[in-house]
Amino acid sequence: MRLRFNQLQAQLARGLAPVYLLCGEEPFQLDEAARLIRAAARKAGFAEREVLDQDGGFDWNALGAAADALSLFSTRKLIELRLGGARIGKEGGAAVREYCARPCADNLLLILAPGLERKELKARWVGAVEACGAVLQVWPLKGRELEQWVEQRLRAAGFAPASGVAALLAERAEGNLLAASQEIEKLRLLGEPGPLGLDDLLGTLADSARFDLFALTDAALAGDRARVQRIIAVLRAEGSAESLVLWVLARELRMLAEAAEAAEAVARQQSPAKVLAAHRVPRPRVPVVERALRARSSGQLHGLLRRCAEADLAIKGLAPGDPWQRLAAIADDLARGDAH
């Protein structure tokens, strides 16, 4: 069978096909289709997953071997064949046709072919997949199709978009589905579900545009924990580098710790004001920083700095844990004036 992307979920609900071929030039839909198939496979008991990466030296006997091999961990297995070129050649075509001629109920074959050329879709092996399974081709969405896709995503996120909202978001994304999806995720993080008008959308997008790395420390020093978590969530959704977020937090904490030490050491010659001047803290920020210092001790601030060092190791893969969760916890504890 041939499927369109918007038909996939209904087809999966009816039952898994033994073979799927995903191809096309739109990476977001391709990745999401693969994710949906993998999730449906897990739900159906295909607990093991074997990945075969086809490159120039690939041995096509590996496909038959994977199909015949008994699973070590479960009775059912997902075989994921990732094609690296525009064609699979005579040997590859024969291997896929042979697999399709005798599909096993305990195996599910998922073929990912993002670079498959259009002429290859007429090849006999593709016909074999279509006869026993499903071929899903994705392509960039434009115009009305893109608007409908955006509107569906908005409704799935809990919004009831007014006329013109989906069109504006589609225009902003310029055909990039990943960008559109990220904008919708930011709307979900920044706003409440329900009716979404153009004025609401424009206000939220403007609020989102103001979120930058330094807004994070401003919100933390102001003690606005809810805003801190929204900013962290948006920075993560936008793909901001964890190392940059860490740098901004650590920079602020070093300045605060030094100023707190100066305030606590009565006999010390240097005053907190001189520390702030040395760190070139802008004059409008000085009252905010001074209020923050009154609520935080140097010991608490040094404790947060030690946690920054731990977060740095996690970012580099040298310590366990999600770096974003570590960064969010540090920022939250800075916001509440607490190092625990």
Coordinates of C-alpha atoms in Angstrom, one line a residue:
M1 CA 0.0 0.0 0.0
R2 CA 1.0 3.6 -0.5
L3 CA 0.5 6.0 2.5
R4 CA 0.6 9.7 3.1
F5 CA 2.1 11.0 6.3
N6 CA -1.3 12.0 7.7
Q7 CA -2.7 8.5 7.1
L8 CA 0.1 6.7 9.1
Q9 CA -1.4 6.9 12.6
A10 CA -4.7 5.5 11.4
Q11 CA -3.0 2.6 9.6
L12 CA -0.9 1.8 12.7
A13 CA -4.0 1.7 14.8
R14 CA -5.5 -0.9 12.5
G15 CA -2.3 -3.1 12.8
L16 CA 1.3 -3.1 11.8
A17 CA 2.4 -4.0 8.3
P18 CA 5.3 -6.4 8.1
V19 CA 7.5 -3.9 6.1
Y20 CA 7.6 -0.1 5.9
L21 CA 9.6 2.0 3.5
L22 CA 10.0 5.6 4.5
C23 CA 11.5 8.0 1.9
G24 CA 11.4 11.6 0.9
E25 CA 12.9 15.0 1.2
E26 CA 11.3 16.3 4.4
P27 CA 13.4 15.3 7.4
F28 CA 10.9 16.2 10.2
Q29 CA 8.1 14.1 8.8
L30 CA 10.5 11.3 8.0
D31 CA 11.8 11.2 11.6
E32 CA 8.4 11.5 13.1
A33 CA 7.0 8.7 10.9
A34 CA 9.9 6.5 12.0
R35 CA 9.2 7.4 15.7
L36 CA 5.5 6.5 15.4
I37 CA 6.4 3.1 13.8
R38 CA 9.0 2.3 16.5
A39 CA 6.5 3.2 19.2
A40 CA 3.7 1.1 17.7
A41 CA 6.2 -1.8 17.3
R42 CA 7.2 -1.6 21.0
K43 CA 3.6 -1.6 22.0
A44 CA 3.0 -4.7 19.9
G45 CA 5.9 -6.5 21.6
F46 CA 8.8 -5.9 19.2
A47 CA 11.1 -5.3 22.2
E48 CA 14.4 -5.8 20.4
R49 CA 15.7 -3.5 17.7
E50 CA 18.6 -4.3 15.3
V51 CA 20.0 -1.5 13.1
L52 CA 21.7 -2.2 9.8
D53 CA 23.5 0.7 8.2
Q54 CA 23.9 0.3 4.4
D55 CA 27.0 1.9 3.0
G56 CA 29.5 1.1 0.2
G57 CA 30.8 -2.1 1.8
F58 CA 27.5 -3.4 3.1
D59 CA 26.9 -7.1 2.9
W60 CA 23.3 -7.7 1.9
N61 CA 23.4 -11.2 3.4
A62 CA 23.1 -9.3 6.8
L63 CA 19.5 -8.6 6.1
G64 CA 18.6 -12.3 5.7
A65 CA 20.8 -13.2 8.7
A66 CA 19.0 -10.6 10.9
A67 CA 15.6 -12.0 9.8
D68 CA 16.6 -15.6 10.5
A69 CA 18.5 -14.9 13.8
L70 CA 16.6 -15.8 17.0
S71 CA 16.1 -12.8 19.3
L72 CA 18.1 -13.0 22.6
F73 CA 15.8 -10.7 24.5
S74 CA 12.3 -11.2 23.1
T75 CA 10.2 -13.2 20.7
R76 CA 9.8 -10.2 18.3
K77 CA 12.3 -7.9 16.7
L78 CA 12.3 -4.7 14.8
I79 CA 14.9 -4.6 12.0
E80 CA 15.8 -1.1 11.0
L81 CA 17.6 -0.9 7.6
R82 CA 19.1 2.6 6.9
L83 CA 19.9 3.2 3.3
G84 CA 22.8 5.6 2.7
G85 CA 22.4 6.2 -1.1
A86 CA 20.0 7.1 -3.8
R87 CA 19.8 3.5 -5.0
I88 CA 20.4 0.1 -3.4
G89 CA 21.7 -1.7 -6.4
K90 CA 20.9 -5.1 -7.9
E91 CA 22.1 -7.1 -4.9
G92 CA 20.2 -4.9 -2.4
G93 CA 17.0 -5.0 -4.5
A94 CA 17.2 -8.8 -4.6
A95 CA 17.7 -9.0 -0.8
V96 CA 14.7 -6.9 -0.1
R97 CA 12.5 -8.8 -2.5
E98 CA 13.5 -12.0 -0.9
Y99 CA 12.7 -10.7 2.5
C100 CA 9.3 -9.5 1.3
A101 CA 8.5 -12.9 -0.3
R102 CA 8.6 -14.6 3.1
P103 CA 8.0 -12.0 5.9
C104 CA 8.1 -13.4 9.4
A105 CA 5.4 -12.4 11.9
D106 CA 8.0 -12.1 14.6
N107 CA 10.0 -9.5 12.6
L108 CA 9.2 -6.0 11.4
L109 CA 11.3 -4.4 8.8
L110 CA 11.6 -0.6 8.7
I111 CA 13.6 0.8 5.8
L112 CA 14.7 4.4 6.1
A113 CA 15.7 5.9 2.7
P114 CA 15.9 9.7 3.0
G115 CA 18.0 10.1 -0.1
L116 CA 16.2 7.7 -2.4
E117 CA 15.8 9.1 -5.9
R118 CA 12.4 9.2 -7.5
K119 CA 13.3 6.8 -10.3
E120 CA 14.1 4.1 -7.7
L121 CA 10.5 4.2 -6.5
K122 CA 9.6 2.3 -9.7
A123 CA 12.1 -0.5 -8.9
R124 CA 10.9 -4.0 -8.4
W125 CA 12.0 -4.1 -4.8
V126 CA 9.9 -1.1 -3.9
G127 CA 6.9 -2.8 -5.6
A128 CA 7.6 -5.8 -3.4
V129 CA 7.5 -3.6 -0.3
E130 CA 4.3 -2.0 -1.5
A131 CA 2.7 -5.4 -2.1
C132 CA 3.4 -6.8 1.4
G133 CA 3.7 -3.7 3.4
A134 CA 3.6 0.1 3.2
V135 CA 5.5 2.8 1.3
L136 CA 5.4 6.3 2.8
Q137 CA 6.9 9.2 0.8
V138 CA 7.2 12.6 2.4
W139 CA 7.8 15.9 0.8
P140 CA 8.0 19.6 1.9
L141 CA 4.6 21.1 2.7
K142 CA 3.6 24.4 1.2
G143 CA 0.7 26.8 1.2
R144 CA -2.6 25.4 2.4
E145 CA -1.1 22.0 3.3
L146 CA 1.4 23.6 5.6
E147 CA -1.3 25.7 7.3
Q148 CA -3.4 22.6 7.9
W149 CA -0.4 20.8 9.4
V150 CA 0.3 23.8 11.7
E151 CA -3.3 24.0 12.7
Q152 CA -3.4 20.2 13.5
R153 CA -0.3 20.6 15.7
L154 CA -1.7 23.6 17.5
R155 CA -4.9 21.6 18.3
A156 CA -2.9 18.6 19.4
A157 CA -1.0 21.0 21.8
G158 CA -4.3 22.0 23.4
F159 CA -4.9 25.3 21.5
A160 CA -8.0 26.5 19.6
P161 CA -6.4 28.7 17.0
A162 CA -8.4 31.6 15.6
S163 CA -8.5 32.4 11.8
G164 CA -5.1 33.5 10.6
V165 CA -3.1 32.1 13.5
A166 CA -1.9 28.9 11.6
A167 CA -1.2 31.0 8.5
L168 CA 1.0 33.4 10.5
L169 CA 3.0 30.6 12.1
A170 CA 3.4 28.8 8.8
E171 CA 4.7 32.0 7.3
R172 CA 7.1 32.5 10.2
A173 CA 8.5 28.9 9.8
E174 CA 9.1 29.4 6.0
G175 CA 8.3 25.8 5.3
N176 CA 10.6 24.4 8.0
L177 CA 8.4 21.9 9.9
L178 CA 11.0 21.6 12.7
A179 CA 11.0 25.4 13.2
A180 CA 7.2 25.4 13.2
S181 CA 7.1 22.5 15.7
Q182 CA 9.5 24.4 18.0
E183 CA 7.4 27.6 17.8
I184 CA 4.3 25.6 18.9
E185 CA 6.3 24.0 21.7
K186 CA 7.4 27.5 22.8
L187 CA 3.7 28.6 22.7
R188 CA 2.8 25.6 24.9
L189 CA 5.6 26.5 27.4
L190 CA 4.8 30.2 27.5
G191 CA 1.0 30.2 27.3
E192 CA -2.1 28.5 28.6
P193 CA -4.0 26.0 26.4
G194 CA -7.3 27.2 25.0
P195 CA -8.4 29.9 22.5
L196 CA -5.4 31.4 20.7
G197 CA -6.0 34.7 18.8
L198 CA -3.6 36.7 16.6
D199 CA -3.0 39.2 19.4
D200 CA -2.2 36.4 21.9
L201 CA 0.2 34.8 19.3
L202 CA 2.0 38.1 18.6
G203 CA 2.4 38.8 22.3
T204 CA 3.7 35.4 23.0
L205 CA 6.1 35.4 20.1
A206 CA 7.4 38.8 21.2
D207 CA 7.9 37.5 24.8
S208 CA 9.7 34.5 23.3
A209 CA 12.0 36.7 21.3
R210 CA 13.0 38.5 24.5
F211 CA 14.2 35.3 26.1
D212 CA 18.0 35.2 25.9
L213 CA 20.8 33.9 28.0
F214 CA 21.0 36.9 30.2
A215 CA 17.3 37.0 30.9
L216 CA 17.8 33.8 32.8
T217 CA 20.1 35.3 35.4
D218 CA 17.9 38.4 35.7
A219 CA 14.9 36.2 36.4
A220 CA 16.9 34.2 38.9
L221 CA 18.1 37.2 40.8
A222 CA 14.6 38.6 40.9
G223 CA 13.5 35.3 42.5
D224 CA 11.0 34.6 39.7
R225 CA 11.3 30.8 39.8
A226 CA 8.4 30.2 37.3
R227 CA 10.0 32.5 34.7
V228 CA 13.4 30.9 35.3
Q229 CA 11.9 27.5 34.3
R230 CA 10.1 28.9 31.3
I231 CA 13.3 30.5 30.0
I232 CA 15.2 27.2 30.6
A233 CA 12.5 25.3 28.7
V234 CA 12.5 27.8 25.8
L235 CA 16.3 27.8 25.6
R236 CA 16.3 24.0 25.5
A237 CA 13.5 23.9 22.8
E238 CA 15.5 26.4 20.7
G239 CA 18.6 24.2 20.8
S240 CA 20.7 26.6 22.8
A241 CA 24.1 25.1 23.8
E242 CA 24.2 23.8 27.3
S243 CA 27.8 25.2 27.7
L244 CA 26.6 28.7 27.0
V245 CA 23.8 28.5 29.5
L246 CA 26.4 27.2 32.0
W247 CA 28.8 29.9 31.2
V248 CA 26.2 32.6 31.9
L249 CA 25.2 31.0 35.2
A250 CA 28.7 30.4 36.4
R251 CA 29.8 34.0 35.4
E252 CA 26.9 35.4 37.5
L253 CA 27.6 33.1 40.5
R254 CA 31.3 34.0 40.5
M255 CA 30.5 37.7 40.7
L256 CA 27.9 37.2 43.4
A257 CA 30.2 35.0 45.5
E258 CA 33.0 37.5 45.4
A259 CA 30.7 40.3 46.3
A260 CA 29.1 38.3 49.1
E261 CA 32.6 37.5 50.6
A262 CA 33.4 41.2 50.5
A263 CA 30.1 42.0 52.3
E264 CA 30.7 39.3 54.9
A265 CA 34.4 40.3 55.7
V266 CA 34.0 43.5 57.6
A267 CA 37.8 44.0 57.9
R268 CA 38.3 43.6 54.2
Q269 CA 39.2 46.8 52.4
Q270 CA 37.2 46.1 49.2
S271 CA 33.5 46.8 49.4
P272 CA 30.7 44.9 47.5
A273 CA 30.2 48.0 45.4
K274 CA 33.8 47.9 44.2
V275 CA 33.4 44.2 43.3
L276 CA 30.3 45.0 41.2
A277 CA 32.2 47.9 39.5
A278 CA 35.1 45.6 38.8
H279 CA 32.7 43.1 37.2
R280 CA 31.2 45.9 35.2
V281 CA 27.7 45.3 36.4
P282 CA 25.5 47.9 34.7
R283 CA 24.1 50.6 37.0
P284 CA 20.4 49.6 36.4
R285 CA 21.2 46.1 37.6
V286 CA 23.1 47.1 40.8
P287 CA 19.9 47.3 43.0
V288 CA 18.8 43.9 41.8
V289 CA 22.2 42.4 42.5
E290 CA 22.4 44.0 46.0
R291 CA 18.9 42.6 46.9
A292 CA 20.0 39.2 45.7
L293 CA 23.2 39.4 47.9
R294 CA 21.1 40.1 51.0
A295 CA 19.2 36.8 50.5
R296 CA 22.2 34.6 49.6
S297 CA 25.4 33.8 51.6
S298 CA 28.8 33.2 50.0
G299 CA 28.6 29.6 51.2
Q300 CA 25.4 29.0 49.3
L301 CA 26.9 30.7 46.2
H302 CA 30.1 28.7 46.3
G303 CA 27.9 25.5 46.6
L304 CA 26.1 26.5 43.4
L305 CA 29.5 27.1 41.7
R306 CA 30.5 23.5 42.7
R307 CA 27.3 22.2 41.1
C308 CA 28.3 24.2 38.0
A309 CA 31.5 22.2 37.8
E310 CA 29.5 19.0 38.1
A311 CA 27.1 20.2 35.3
D312 CA 30.2 20.9 33.2
L313 CA 31.3 17.3 33.5
A314 CA 27.8 16.1 32.6
I315 CA 27.8 18.3 29.5
K316 CA 31.1 16.8 28.5
G317 CA 29.7 13.3 29.1
L318 CA 32.1 12.7 32.0
A319 CA 29.4 12.5 34.7
P320 CA 25.9 11.0 34.7
G321 CA 22.7 13.0 34.5
D322 CA 20.8 15.2 32.1
P323 CA 22.8 18.5 31.8
W324 CA 19.6 20.5 31.2
Q325 CA 18.1 19.1 34.5
R326 CA 21.3 20.1 36.3
L327 CA 21.2 23.6 34.8
A328 CA 17.5 24.0 35.6
A329 CA 18.1 23.0 39.3
I330 CA 21.0 25.4 39.7
A331 CA 19.0 28.3 38.2
D332 CA 16.0 27.4 40.4
D333 CA 18.1 27.3 43.6
L334 CA 19.7 30.6 42.7
A335 CA 16.2 32.1 42.3
R336 CA 15.1 30.9 45.7
G337 CA 18.3 31.8 47.5
D338 CA 19.0 28.3 48.4
A339 CA 21.8 25.9 47.5
H340 CA 19.9 22.7 48.2

